Amino acid sequence: PGYDALTTEQIAQTLAGAEAETVKAVRDYERKFQRRQPVLDEAARLLPTAPASAAEEHAHDEKAALLREGYADRERSAPDPPG
């Protein structure tokens, strides 16, 4: 059966242990189309502790590297303090 035919219990079982990206996708779909409150509640409960997907981890690592580079560039170009 398709997603819309799944019961709230079946969706909750699927979300248990799912990556954050999946939990967000289910939450967003439910908000837009089905509006099943038990599913929305379960997504809200699981999202804070859901593991990041490999894609999310990669994006986080790239952002961190860019921030480090920017900070290092800024330190190199900062004028020497008076003194």
Tab-separated table of C-alpha atoms in Angstrom:
chain	number	residue	atom	x	y	z
A	1	PRO	CA	0.000	0.000	0.000
A	2	GLY	CA	0.987	3.613	-0.477
A	3	TYR	CA	1.901	5.997	2.305
A	4	ASP	CA	-1.598	7.439	2.579
A	5	ALA	CA	-2.989	3.972	3.297
A	6	LEU	CA	-0.633	3.386	6.240
A	7	THR	CA	-2.082	3.590	9.721
A	8	THR	CA	-0.666	6.013	12.246
A	9	GLU	CA	0.806	3.035	14.097
A	10	GLN	CA	2.579	1.826	10.960
A	11	ILE	CA	4.014	5.280	10.349
A	12	ALA	CA	5.159	5.560	13.967
A	13	GLN	CA	6.966	2.210	13.622
A	14	THR	CA	8.652	3.472	10.461
A	15	LEU	CA	9.739	6.695	12.150
A	16	ALA	CA	11.298	4.904	15.110
A	17	GLY	CA	15.012	4.997	14.360
A	18	ALA	CA	14.568	6.978	11.146
A	19	GLU	CA	17.019	9.701	10.197
A	20	ALA	CA	16.044	13.311	10.844
A	21	GLU	CA	15.626	13.924	7.106
A	22	THR	CA	12.948	11.207	6.922
A	23	VAL	CA	11.164	12.436	10.039
A	24	LYS	CA	11.095	15.969	8.591
A	25	ALA	CA	9.743	14.709	5.266
A	26	VAL	CA	6.927	12.798	6.984
A	27	ARG	CA	6.145	15.778	9.215
A	28	ASP	CA	6.033	18.162	6.252
A	29	TYR	CA	3.850	15.800	4.213
A	30	GLU	CA	1.444	15.330	7.097
A	31	ARG	CA	1.237	19.075	7.686
A	32	LYS	CA	0.385	19.681	4.052
A	33	PHE	CA	-1.866	16.760	3.165
A	34	GLN	CA	-3.021	14.294	5.808
A	35	ARG	CA	-2.897	16.356	9.007
A	36	ARG	CA	-2.949	13.266	11.251
A	37	GLN	CA	-2.180	14.692	14.674
A	38	PRO	CA	-0.748	11.448	16.132
A	39	VAL	CA	1.812	11.335	13.312
A	40	LEU	CA	2.678	15.008	13.768
A	41	ASP	CA	3.059	14.455	17.504
A	42	GLU	CA	5.337	11.462	16.968
A	43	ALA	CA	7.484	13.385	14.480
A	44	ALA	CA	7.799	16.274	16.939
A	45	ARG	CA	8.794	13.850	19.687
A	46	LEU	CA	11.397	12.025	17.590
A	47	LEU	CA	12.951	14.863	15.623
A	48	PRO	CA	15.180	16.319	18.365
A	49	THR	CA	16.950	12.982	18.842
A	50	ALA	CA	16.750	11.581	15.300
A	51	PRO	CA	20.186	10.851	13.841
A	52	ALA	CA	21.415	13.042	11.009
A	53	SER	CA	21.588	11.511	7.555
A	54	ALA	CA	24.904	11.210	5.739
A	55	ALA	CA	23.873	14.160	3.556
A	56	GLU	CA	23.105	16.299	6.613
A	57	GLU	CA	26.416	15.340	8.227
A	58	HIS	CA	28.267	16.243	5.031
A	59	ALA	CA	26.508	19.620	4.798
A	60	HIS	CA	27.312	20.311	8.460
A	61	ASP	CA	30.972	19.431	7.908
A	62	GLU	CA	31.158	21.704	4.848
A	63	LYS	CA	29.623	24.625	6.747
A	64	ALA	CA	32.022	24.107	9.645
A	65	ALA	CA	34.998	24.064	7.269
A	66	LEU	CA	33.843	27.295	5.611
A	67	LEU	CA	33.435	28.967	8.988
A	68	ARG	CA	36.922	27.867	10.037
A	69	GLU	CA	38.390	29.187	6.765
A	70	GLY	CA	36.568	32.493	7.143
A	71	TYR	CA	37.743	32.901	10.716
A	72	ALA	CA	41.331	32.120	9.739
A	73	ASP	CA	41.170	34.589	6.818
A	74	ARG	CA	39.806	37.246	9.112
A	75	GLU	CA	42.578	36.736	11.641
A	76	ARG	CA	45.222	36.937	8.920
A	77	SER	CA	43.808	40.183	7.508
A	78	ALA	CA	43.104	41.881	10.845
A	79	PRO	CA	45.358	44.821	11.605
A	80	ASP	CA	47.791	44.477	14.446
A	81	PRO	CA	46.471	45.946	17.669
A	82	PRO	CA	47.963	49.285	18.640
A	83	GLY	CA	50.418	49.110	21.328
